[in-house]
């Protein structure tokens, strides 16, 4: 689409070409919005009968025109009367190109093509393409009329479960943080029961009419969490957002979203929980940090939830820049299983010959004999395929799963249902998957992919249920690493921490 900038009583405004005033007022020829000189949004006309539908759809968001199911005439009228603002999606500052939706400024993540819509060479952002194309000729539209009022629901939290001592302390700290505008880290061991810890804080925020978001890097978590929250907050509009979700475009007071989906929001949330703050891809993708900070209001309260805080978060805690509460015990009160180390020799060389290190073979045979299910983590897809080939000769029910595996869900389900005795996996299953009464081993624990945090998460798969709080964690290695030692120290320290 092309816009023109025009002058009106010493102000510069813009209009899509079809809604432009007479040519005498134009300051520029029609062009892409990003190529216009700076422009203003007209003052709010309080007499204008604005659309409540548009207000509901657009409040707290920044959307492409293609994401709005209103005609352009209707939309532009709201601009003329000061109820919405157009922003260039792509901007250039001192020769550097920025995407205003995802914050990308990496030249390699932009592309330029001959665009039919603006009839010119047009640059677009590749980094957030999965949310719809932001290009030089696509404006981002934001609401700037009266704020949408959120009304506290009649009935709030219906959960009546009990919290462990550690959970109760964290829960109270979160509740007290609501409305304070501060940041809080909840450092909870794997299996601490961190979802329940949020309930009371969410309730306090909702009671104050606040908009609440829970952001997580993983779609699985959104899908799992949404029904739980709907059942404990039955009167609250709970919206679940991930790629392909049906709730897209809906407004609700409690939003559970993948971090990507937050890119559609702008200064919307008063209370934000960031789950698994350290997990890929949040920790490596700067644009997700940008998305979270854009989506929350400047005075928002932020809660980080994780079992394995990044070195940066730990540093901020040590320097007293960030308040932290530890939950060092699992909800069932039993200590975390501590990993054991076991030297396996050059396992890669043996695998290439179609053989297993004898110590690994012994472990596999023991699990099968004891009828004890186990995860076996490996550092790469290549190692996974080799290992599965060898193991299937021992027991044909043993299978492997990795990120690109099309049967991933079916295979995990088969393990859950007990049909698979040993599931060989890459690090994709290091989090989230909870199966009662399993053991865990890592083959090649010395490889760089097994960071301290990955190893802590992997160890956290064991002993999660109250009925089976114990289990075995074994790291097969060809040379002990710092990460292995630190992971074990991390777990021992949590077990030793005083539960107040
Ligand atoms: Zn972008
Ligand atoms: Zn274009």
Short mmCIF file of C-alpha atoms and ligand atoms in Angstrom, two decimals:
data_model
loop_
_atom_site.label_atom_id
_atom_site.label_comp_id
_atom_site.label_asym_id
_atom_site.label_seq_id
_atom_site.Cartn_x
_atom_site.Cartn_y
_atom_site.Cartn_z
CA UNK A 1 0.00 0.00 0.00
CA UNK A 2 1.12 3.57 -0.65
CA UNK A 3 0.63 6.50 1.68
CA UNK A 4 0.94 10.24 1.17
CA UNK A 5 2.04 12.75 3.76
CA UNK A 6 0.01 15.96 3.66
CA UNK A 7 0.03 19.18 5.54
CA UNK A 8 -2.92 20.51 7.49
CA UNK A 9 -2.61 23.71 9.61
CA UNK A 10 1.15 23.26 10.07
CA UNK A 11 0.86 19.59 10.97
CA UNK A 12 1.97 16.65 8.84
CA UNK A 13 -0.46 13.74 8.70
CA UNK A 14 -0.64 10.71 6.45
CA UNK A 15 -3.31 8.86 4.51
CA UNK A 16 -3.51 5.76 2.38
CA UNK A 17 -3.53 6.97 -1.22
CA UNK A 18 -7.28 6.40 -1.68
CA UNK A 19 -8.13 8.59 1.31
CA UNK A 20 -5.66 11.36 0.56
CA UNK A 21 -6.86 15.02 0.49
CA UNK A 22 -6.46 17.15 -2.69
CA UNK A 23 -2.98 17.10 -4.22
CA UNK A 24 -2.24 20.73 -3.25
CA UNK A 25 -1.81 19.54 0.37
CA UNK A 26 0.59 16.69 -0.41
CA UNK A 27 4.15 16.95 0.88
CA UNK A 28 5.37 13.81 -0.87
CA UNK A 29 4.43 11.68 -3.82
CA UNK A 30 2.67 8.44 -2.80
CA UNK A 31 5.18 5.96 -1.38
CA UNK A 32 5.78 3.26 1.26
CA UNK A 33 5.04 4.40 4.84
CA UNK A 34 8.66 3.81 5.84
CA UNK A 35 9.85 6.27 3.19
CA UNK A 36 7.67 9.16 4.42
CA UNK A 37 9.04 12.07 6.46
CA UNK A 38 8.03 12.05 10.15
CA UNK A 39 4.32 12.53 10.72
CA UNK A 40 1.82 12.93 13.54
CA UNK A 41 -1.40 11.35 14.74
CA UNK A 42 -4.32 13.81 14.91
CA UNK A 43 -5.55 14.88 18.34
CA UNK A 44 -8.23 12.77 19.97
CA UNK A 45 -11.73 13.91 18.98
CA UNK A 46 -13.82 13.08 22.04
CA UNK A 47 -17.06 13.50 20.05
CA UNK A 48 -16.16 10.77 17.59
CA UNK A 49 -18.34 7.65 17.98
CA UNK A 50 -15.46 5.18 18.00
CA UNK A 51 -15.87 1.47 17.42
CA UNK A 52 -15.82 -0.65 20.56
CA UNK A 53 -15.04 -3.67 18.43
CA UNK A 54 -11.94 -2.03 17.07
CA UNK A 55 -10.98 -0.88 20.56
CA UNK A 56 -11.32 -4.44 21.87
CA UNK A 57 -9.34 -5.92 19.00
CA UNK A 58 -6.52 -3.41 18.95
CA UNK A 59 -6.05 -2.33 22.59
CA UNK A 60 -2.57 -3.13 23.84
CA UNK A 61 -1.49 -4.52 20.50
CA UNK A 62 0.39 -3.62 17.37
CA UNK A 63 -1.04 -5.32 14.31
CA UNK A 64 -0.67 -5.36 10.57
CA UNK A 65 -3.63 -4.12 8.53
CA UNK A 66 -3.97 -7.67 7.21
CA UNK A 67 -4.55 -8.89 10.78
CA UNK A 68 -7.53 -6.56 11.26
CA UNK A 69 -10.91 -7.62 9.95
CA UNK A 70 -12.13 -4.03 9.56
CA UNK A 71 -12.22 -2.16 6.28
CA UNK A 72 -9.62 0.47 5.61
CA UNK A 73 -12.22 3.24 5.54
CA UNK A 74 -13.25 2.43 9.09
CA UNK A 75 -9.63 2.16 10.23
CA UNK A 76 -8.53 5.40 8.61
CA UNK A 77 -11.45 7.30 10.15
CA UNK A 78 -10.16 6.25 13.56
CA UNK A 79 -6.76 7.68 12.61
CA UNK A 80 -8.28 10.98 11.48
CA UNK A 81 -10.07 11.28 14.82
CA UNK A 82 -6.99 10.33 16.83
CA UNK A 83 -8.04 6.85 17.95
CA UNK A 84 -5.32 4.87 16.27
CA UNK A 85 -1.79 5.46 15.11
CA UNK A 86 0.09 4.23 12.07
CA UNK A 87 3.74 3.35 12.60
CA UNK A 88 6.30 2.39 10.00
CA UNK A 89 7.04 -1.32 10.42
CA UNK A 90 10.58 -0.93 9.13
CA UNK A 91 12.66 2.11 10.06
CA UNK A 92 16.17 3.23 9.23
CA UNK A 93 18.38 5.11 11.62
CA UNK A 94 21.90 6.19 10.74
CA UNK A 95 21.93 3.72 7.87
CA UNK A 96 20.82 0.80 10.05
CA UNK A 97 17.51 -0.94 9.40
CA UNK A 98 15.19 -1.89 12.29
CA UNK A 99 12.04 -3.96 12.49
CA UNK A 100 9.66 -2.20 14.86
CA UNK A 101 7.76 -5.38 15.66
CA UNK A 102 10.57 -7.73 16.68
CA UNK A 103 13.49 -5.33 17.19
CA UNK A 104 15.64 -7.10 14.60
CA UNK A 105 18.56 -5.00 13.32
CA UNK A 106 20.70 -7.76 11.84
CA UNK A 107 21.24 -6.88 8.15
CA UNK A 108 21.28 -10.59 7.28
CA UNK A 109 17.73 -10.98 8.57
CA UNK A 110 16.25 -8.47 6.13
CA UNK A 111 15.52 -9.07 2.46
CA UNK A 112 14.58 -6.71 -0.35
CA UNK A 113 12.31 -7.53 -3.26
CA UNK A 114 10.32 -5.90 -6.01
CA UNK A 115 7.01 -5.32 -4.22
CA UNK A 116 3.70 -5.17 -6.08
CA UNK A 117 1.93 -3.37 -3.26
CA UNK A 118 4.20 -0.31 -3.19
CA UNK A 119 5.48 -0.72 -6.73
CA UNK A 120 9.07 -0.25 -5.60
CA UNK A 121 12.02 -2.10 -4.06
CA UNK A 122 10.76 -3.01 -0.61
CA UNK A 123 12.67 -4.34 2.42
CA UNK A 124 11.05 -6.76 4.85
CA UNK A 125 12.00 -8.50 8.10
CA UNK A 126 12.74 -12.22 7.89
CA UNK A 127 13.07 -12.62 11.63
CA UNK A 128 9.35 -12.31 12.45
CA UNK A 129 7.98 -13.52 9.11
CA UNK A 130 6.00 -16.30 10.79
CA UNK A 131 3.67 -13.63 12.22
CA UNK A 132 2.98 -12.10 8.79
CA UNK A 133 5.29 -9.94 6.70
CA UNK A 134 6.43 -6.58 8.08
CA UNK A 135 7.82 -4.56 5.18
CA UNK A 136 8.55 -0.93 4.37
CA UNK A 137 5.02 -0.54 3.00
CA UNK A 138 3.14 -2.28 5.82
CA UNK A 139 2.22 -0.03 8.75
CA UNK A 140 1.91 -1.34 12.28
CA UNK A 141 -1.35 -0.12 13.75
CA UNK A 142 -1.78 0.71 17.46
CA UNK A 143 -4.80 1.89 19.43
CA UNK A 144 -4.43 5.29 21.08
CA UNK A 145 -8.04 5.97 22.09
CA UNK A 146 -9.44 5.36 25.56
CA UNK A 147 -7.93 2.35 27.31
CA UNK A 148 -10.02 -0.80 27.41
CA UNK A 149 -11.24 -1.24 30.98
CA UNK A 150 -10.80 -4.69 32.43
CA UNK A 151 -13.34 -5.64 35.04
CA UNK A 152 -12.37 -8.03 37.81
CA UNK A 153 -14.34 -11.22 37.31
CA UNK A 154 -17.04 -12.16 39.81
CA UNK A 155 -15.48 -15.42 40.82
CA UNK A 156 -11.73 -15.69 41.03
CA UNK A 157 -9.49 -18.53 42.10
CA UNK A 158 -11.29 -21.80 42.78
CA UNK A 159 -8.19 -23.86 43.58
CA UNK A 160 -8.21 -25.41 47.04
CA UNK A 161 -5.02 -27.49 46.98
CA UNK A 162 -2.25 -27.14 49.51
CA UNK A 163 1.19 -25.65 48.97
CA UNK A 164 4.46 -27.04 50.33
CA UNK A 165 6.46 -24.75 52.64
CA UNK A 166 8.72 -23.64 49.80
CA UNK A 167 5.81 -23.12 47.45
CA UNK A 168 3.94 -21.08 50.06
CA UNK A 169 6.87 -18.70 50.54
CA UNK A 170 7.26 -18.17 46.81
CA UNK A 171 3.51 -17.76 46.37
CA UNK A 172 3.39 -15.06 49.02
CA UNK A 173 6.39 -13.22 47.52
CA UNK A 174 4.71 -13.18 44.11
CA UNK A 175 1.46 -11.93 45.58
CA UNK A 176 3.28 -9.13 47.36
CA UNK A 177 5.12 -8.18 44.15
CA UNK A 178 1.86 -7.56 42.25
CA UNK A 179 1.51 -3.85 41.52
CA UNK A 180 5.02 -3.05 42.77
CA UNK A 181 6.62 -2.79 39.33
CA UNK A 182 9.60 -4.86 40.46
CA UNK A 183 11.24 -8.02 39.18
CA UNK A 184 11.35 -11.30 41.06
CA UNK A 185 13.10 -14.59 40.36
CA UNK A 186 11.54 -17.83 41.52
CA UNK A 187 14.29 -20.43 41.46
CA UNK A 188 12.39 -23.68 41.83
CA UNK A 189 13.86 -27.16 41.46
CA UNK A 190 12.43 -29.38 38.69
CA UNK A 191 9.24 -30.86 40.07
CA UNK A 192 8.70 -28.14 42.70
CA UNK A 193 5.18 -27.50 41.41
CA UNK A 194 5.74 -24.02 40.07
CA UNK A 195 2.36 -23.53 38.40
CA UNK A 196 0.46 -23.62 41.71
CA UNK A 197 2.88 -21.03 43.06
CA UNK A 198 1.50 -18.52 40.54
CA UNK A 199 -2.19 -18.86 41.34
CA UNK A 200 -2.40 -16.45 44.26
CA UNK A 201 -0.37 -13.73 42.50
CA UNK A 202 -2.47 -14.02 39.35
CA UNK A 203 -5.60 -13.73 41.45
CA UNK A 204 -4.31 -10.58 43.16
CA UNK A 205 -3.46 -9.02 39.78
CA UNK A 206 -6.84 -9.89 38.26
CA UNK A 207 -8.62 -8.48 41.30
CA UNK A 208 -6.91 -5.15 40.59
CA UNK A 209 -8.14 -5.25 36.99
CA UNK A 210 -4.66 -5.96 35.66
CA UNK A 211 -3.80 -7.67 32.40
CA UNK A 212 -1.69 -10.76 33.05
CA UNK A 213 0.60 -12.67 30.68
CA UNK A 214 2.44 -15.93 31.14
CA UNK A 215 5.13 -16.24 28.49
CA UNK A 216 6.99 -19.44 27.77
CA UNK A 217 9.34 -20.42 24.97
CA UNK A 218 7.52 -23.66 24.27
CA UNK A 219 4.18 -24.35 22.61
CA UNK A 220 3.77 -27.61 24.59
CA UNK A 221 3.72 -25.61 27.81
CA UNK A 222 1.02 -23.23 26.52
CA UNK A 223 -1.16 -26.15 25.46
CA UNK A 224 -0.69 -27.91 28.80
CA UNK A 225 -1.13 -24.83 30.98
CA UNK A 226 -4.23 -23.28 29.37
CA UNK A 227 -6.78 -25.90 30.52
CA UNK A 228 -5.30 -25.93 34.03
CA UNK A 229 -5.70 -22.17 34.34
CA UNK A 230 -9.18 -22.24 32.82
CA UNK A 231 -10.24 -24.74 35.44
CA UNK A 232 -8.90 -22.78 38.41
CA UNK A 233 -10.04 -19.38 37.04
CA UNK A 234 -13.38 -20.38 35.54
CA UNK A 235 -14.75 -16.84 35.19
CA UNK A 236 -11.64 -15.32 33.65
CA UNK A 237 -11.06 -14.96 29.91
CA UNK A 238 -8.01 -17.20 29.47
CA UNK A 239 -6.41 -16.84 26.03
CA UNK A 240 -3.84 -19.35 24.75
CA UNK A 241 -1.59 -18.07 21.96
CA UNK A 242 0.86 -20.11 19.89
CA UNK A 243 1.40 -20.69 16.17
CA UNK A 244 -1.96 -21.86 14.80
CA UNK A 245 -4.01 -21.34 17.98
CA UNK A 246 -7.72 -20.59 17.72
CA UNK A 247 -7.61 -17.81 20.31
CA UNK A 248 -5.72 -15.46 18.01
CA UNK A 249 -7.40 -12.04 17.87
CA UNK A 250 -9.37 -12.60 21.06
CA UNK A 251 -8.90 -10.41 24.12
CA UNK A 252 -8.69 -11.84 27.60
CA UNK A 253 -7.44 -10.78 30.98
CA UNK A 254 -5.11 -13.76 31.29
CA UNK A 255 -2.93 -14.56 28.29
CA UNK A 256 -0.68 -17.62 28.04
CA UNK A 257 1.56 -17.23 25.04
CA UNK A 258 4.75 -18.36 23.44
CA UNK A 259 7.27 -15.55 23.60
CA UNK A 260 6.97 -15.08 19.81
CA UNK A 261 3.28 -14.30 20.08
CA UNK A 262 3.99 -11.40 22.44
CA UNK A 263 5.39 -9.48 19.46
CA UNK A 264 1.80 -8.57 18.59
CA UNK A 265 1.41 -6.73 21.92
CA UNK A 266 2.43 -3.26 22.93
CA UNK A 267 2.38 -1.89 26.50
CA UNK A 268 -0.48 -4.19 27.40
CA UNK A 269 0.44 -6.23 30.47
CA UNK A 270 0.72 -5.15 34.11
CA UNK A 271 1.90 -8.51 35.39
CA UNK A 272 4.15 -10.79 33.36
CA UNK A 273 5.43 -14.24 34.26
CA UNK A 274 8.29 -15.56 32.15
CA UNK A 275 8.47 -19.31 32.46
CA UNK A 276 11.74 -21.17 31.84
CA UNK A 277 13.48 -17.88 31.25
CA UNK A 278 16.73 -19.69 30.46
CA UNK A 279 15.33 -22.06 27.87
CA UNK A 280 16.03 -22.01 24.20
CA UNK A 281 15.12 -19.97 22.23
CA UNK A 282 14.40 -17.16 24.68
CA UNK A 283 17.93 -16.96 26.02
CA UNK A 284 19.58 -16.79 22.62
CA UNK A 285 17.09 -14.72 20.69
CA UNK A 286 17.35 -11.02 21.50
CA UNK A 287 14.11 -10.29 19.67
CA UNK A 288 12.16 -12.27 22.25
CA UNK A 289 13.60 -10.15 25.03
CA UNK A 290 12.50 -7.16 22.97
CA UNK A 291 9.03 -8.68 22.54
CA UNK A 292 8.59 -9.17 26.28
CA UNK A 293 9.74 -5.69 27.17
CA UNK A 294 7.47 -4.17 24.51
CA UNK A 295 4.44 -6.19 25.52
CA UNK A 296 4.49 -5.08 29.14
CA UNK A 297 3.63 -1.68 30.52
CA UNK A 298 6.55 0.44 31.77
CA UNK A 299 5.43 -0.12 35.38
CA UNK A 300 4.76 -3.84 35.02
CA UNK A 301 5.79 -6.46 37.56
CA UNK A 302 7.88 -9.30 36.13
CA UNK A 303 8.33 -12.77 37.61
CA UNK A 304 10.97 -15.13 36.21
CA UNK A 305 10.40 -18.82 36.85
CA UNK A 306 13.15 -21.36 36.33
CA UNK A 307 15.04 -24.34 37.73
CA UNK A 308 18.26 -23.24 36.09
CA UNK A 309 18.81 -19.47 36.10
CA UNK A 310 21.31 -18.14 33.58
CA UNK A 311 24.68 -16.82 34.83
CA UNK A 312 23.35 -13.29 34.17
CA UNK A 313 20.33 -13.79 36.43
CA UNK A 314 22.50 -15.33 39.14
CA UNK A 315 24.89 -12.39 38.88
CA UNK A 316 22.01 -9.94 39.33
CA UNK A 317 20.80 -11.90 42.38
CA UNK A 318 24.30 -11.83 43.94
CA UNK A 319 24.54 -8.07 43.40
CA UNK A 320 21.12 -7.57 45.01
CA UNK A 321 19.72 -6.20 41.79
CA UNK A 322 17.13 -8.91 41.60
CA UNK A 323 15.05 -10.38 44.42
CA UNK A 324 15.00 -14.18 44.41
CA UNK A 325 13.10 -16.88 46.23
CA UNK A 326 14.32 -20.46 46.13
CA UNK A 327 12.12 -23.53 46.27
CA UNK A 328 14.80 -26.13 46.98
CA UNK A 329 12.37 -29.01 47.59
CA UNK A 330 10.03 -30.85 45.32
CA UNK A 331 6.37 -30.60 46.22
CA UNK A 332 6.49 -34.15 47.64
CA UNK A 333 9.36 -33.20 49.97
CA UNK A 334 11.92 -35.77 48.76
CA UNK A 335 15.40 -34.68 47.70
CA UNK A 336 16.47 -34.56 44.05
CA UNK A 337 18.28 -37.65 42.77
CA UNK A 338 22.00 -36.85 42.50
CA UNK A 339 23.71 -37.86 39.24
CA UNK A 340 26.47 -40.45 39.27
CA UNK A 341 29.36 -40.29 36.81
CA UNK A 342 30.54 -43.33 34.89
CA UNK A 343 33.47 -43.46 32.48
CA UNK A 344 32.49 -45.13 29.22
CA UNK A 345 35.67 -44.83 27.17
CA UNK A 346 35.52 -43.72 23.53
CA UNK A 347 31.84 -44.49 23.00
CA UNK A 348 31.69 -42.80 19.59
CA UNK A 349 34.37 -45.07 18.20
CA UNK A 350 32.57 -48.13 19.49
CA UNK A 351 29.21 -46.96 18.14
CA UNK A 352 30.74 -46.46 14.69
CA UNK A 353 31.72 -50.12 14.79
CA UNK A 354 28.14 -51.00 15.73
CA UNK A 355 29.06 -51.75 19.34
CA UNK A 356 28.23 -50.40 22.76
CA UNK A 357 30.63 -49.64 25.59
CA UNK A 358 30.19 -52.68 27.86
CA UNK A 359 29.16 -50.52 30.82
CA UNK A 360 26.34 -48.99 28.77
CA UNK A 361 25.22 -52.40 27.55
CA UNK A 362 25.11 -53.58 31.16
CA UNK A 363 22.95 -50.59 32.14
CA UNK A 364 20.51 -51.26 29.28
CA UNK A 365 20.24 -54.94 30.14
CA UNK A 366 19.61 -54.13 33.79
CA UNK A 367 16.76 -51.74 32.95
CA UNK A 368 15.16 -54.34 30.69
CA UNK A 369 15.57 -57.08 33.30
CA UNK A 370 14.11 -54.87 36.05
CA UNK A 371 11.31 -53.66 33.80
CA UNK A 372 12.32 -50.10 34.67
CA UNK A 373 11.69 -47.44 32.03
CA UNK A 374 14.47 -45.01 31.19
CA UNK A 375 15.38 -42.03 29.07
CA UNK A 376 18.75 -42.24 27.39
CA UNK A 377 19.99 -38.81 26.28
CA UNK A 378 22.52 -38.43 23.48
CA UNK A 379 24.31 -35.33 22.15
CA UNK A 380 23.34 -35.52 18.46
CA UNK A 381 20.90 -36.99 15.94
CA UNK A 382 23.78 -38.87 14.35
CA UNK A 383 24.66 -40.58 17.65
CA UNK A 384 20.97 -41.22 18.23
CA UNK A 385 20.55 -43.13 14.97
CA UNK A 386 23.67 -45.22 15.50
CA UNK A 387 22.69 -46.03 19.07
CA UNK A 388 19.10 -46.96 18.23
CA UNK A 389 20.36 -49.35 15.53
CA UNK A 390 22.51 -51.15 18.08
CA UNK A 391 19.91 -51.14 20.87
CA UNK A 392 17.12 -52.48 18.68
CA UNK A 393 19.17 -55.66 18.28
CA UNK A 394 18.92 -56.06 22.07
CA UNK A 395 15.23 -55.14 22.27
CA UNK A 396 13.22 -54.09 19.24
CA UNK A 397 10.84 -51.96 21.36
CA UNK A 398 13.60 -49.40 22.03
CA UNK A 399 13.09 -46.25 19.91
CA UNK A 400 14.66 -42.86 19.40
CA UNK A 401 13.17 -39.37 19.09
CA UNK A 402 14.58 -35.98 18.04
CA UNK A 403 13.28 -32.49 17.25
CA UNK A 404 12.57 -33.02 13.54
CA UNK A 405 10.97 -36.41 14.11
CA UNK A 406 7.47 -36.42 12.61
CA UNK A 407 6.34 -39.14 14.99
CA UNK A 408 7.60 -37.28 18.02
CA UNK A 409 4.23 -37.04 19.77
CA UNK A 410 3.34 -40.68 19.10
CA UNK A 411 6.72 -41.87 20.35
CA UNK A 412 6.52 -39.87 23.56
CA UNK A 413 2.97 -41.17 24.05
CA UNK A 414 4.18 -44.74 23.57
CA UNK A 415 6.81 -44.17 26.27
CA UNK A 416 4.24 -42.63 28.60
CA UNK A 417 1.97 -45.62 28.14
CA UNK A 418 4.79 -48.01 29.01
CA UNK A 419 5.02 -49.64 25.57
CA UNK A 420 8.58 -48.38 25.06
CA UNK A 421 11.10 -49.56 27.68
CA UNK A 422 13.91 -47.16 26.76
CA UNK A 423 13.49 -43.90 24.86
CA UNK A 424 16.68 -42.59 23.28
CA UNK A 425 16.42 -38.83 22.86
CA UNK A 426 18.31 -35.66 22.02
CA UNK A 427 18.01 -32.71 24.41
CA UNK A 428 14.49 -31.88 23.13
CA UNK A 429 13.03 -33.88 25.99
CA UNK A 430 15.22 -32.26 28.66
CA UNK A 431 12.22 -30.30 29.91
CA UNK A 432 8.51 -30.60 30.17
CA UNK A 433 8.03 -34.33 29.71
CA UNK A 434 7.02 -35.88 33.01
CA UNK A 435 6.73 -39.65 33.23
CA UNK A 436 6.42 -41.31 36.62
CA UNK A 437 9.04 -43.83 37.74
CA UNK A 438 11.77 -43.52 35.12
CA UNK A 439 15.53 -43.58 35.32
CA UNK A 440 17.79 -41.41 33.20
CA UNK A 441 21.18 -41.80 31.61
CA UNK A 442 23.23 -39.52 29.40
CA UNK A 443 25.65 -40.96 26.87
CA UNK A 444 28.44 -38.54 25.95
CA UNK A 445 27.78 -36.24 28.91
CA UNK A 446 31.11 -34.56 28.14
CA UNK A 447 29.76 -33.01 24.92
CA UNK A 448 29.31 -29.20 24.86
CA UNK A 449 25.54 -29.43 24.28
CA UNK A 450 25.20 -30.81 27.81
CA UNK A 451 25.55 -27.56 29.71
CA UNK A 452 25.07 -27.36 33.46
CA UNK A 453 21.48 -26.23 32.92
CA UNK A 454 20.72 -29.03 30.42
CA UNK A 455 22.14 -31.64 32.82
CA UNK A 456 20.15 -30.26 35.76
CA UNK A 457 16.97 -30.35 33.68
CA UNK A 458 17.71 -33.88 32.48
CA UNK A 459 18.32 -35.07 36.05
CA UNK A 460 15.04 -33.40 36.96
CA UNK A 461 13.11 -35.97 34.86
CA UNK A 462 13.63 -38.53 37.64
CA UNK A 463 11.60 -39.02 40.82
CA UNK A 464 8.94 -36.42 40.13
CA UNK A 465 5.90 -38.30 41.34
CA UNK A 466 5.08 -38.72 45.01
CA UNK A 467 4.61 -42.45 44.48
CA UNK A 468 8.07 -42.85 42.94
CA UNK A 469 10.22 -40.06 44.36
CA UNK A 470 13.50 -41.87 43.77
CA UNK A 471 15.40 -43.01 40.72
CA UNK A 472 18.77 -43.29 39.12
CA UNK A 473 20.62 -40.62 37.14
CA UNK A 474 23.78 -41.70 35.39
CA UNK A 475 26.17 -39.62 33.24
CA UNK A 476 28.27 -41.83 30.96
CA UNK A 477 31.27 -39.80 29.88
CA UNK A 478 34.60 -39.86 28.09
CA UNK A 479 36.19 -37.23 30.35
CA UNK A 480 34.47 -35.30 33.15
CA UNK A 481 33.56 -31.68 32.32
CA UNK A 482 33.05 -28.55 34.40
CA UNK A 483 29.38 -28.56 33.36
CA UNK A 484 28.92 -32.08 34.77
CA UNK A 485 30.59 -31.19 38.05
CA UNK A 486 28.59 -27.97 38.33
CA UNK A 487 25.32 -29.70 37.57
CA UNK A 488 25.95 -32.18 40.36
CA UNK A 489 27.02 -29.40 42.74
CA UNK A 490 23.86 -27.45 41.82
CA UNK A 491 21.65 -30.43 42.73
CA UNK A 492 23.56 -31.20 45.94
CA UNK A 493 23.32 -27.55 47.00
CA UNK A 494 19.56 -27.52 46.44
CA UNK A 495 19.21 -30.70 48.50
CA UNK A 496 21.30 -29.14 51.28
CA UNK A 497 19.46 -25.82 51.24
CA UNK A 498 17.46 -25.14 54.32
CA UNK A 499 13.72 -25.25 53.82
CA UNK A 500 12.36 -22.41 55.85
ZN1 LIG B 1 10.70 -8.32 12.55
ZN1 LIG B 2 6.16 -2.87 -0.48
#
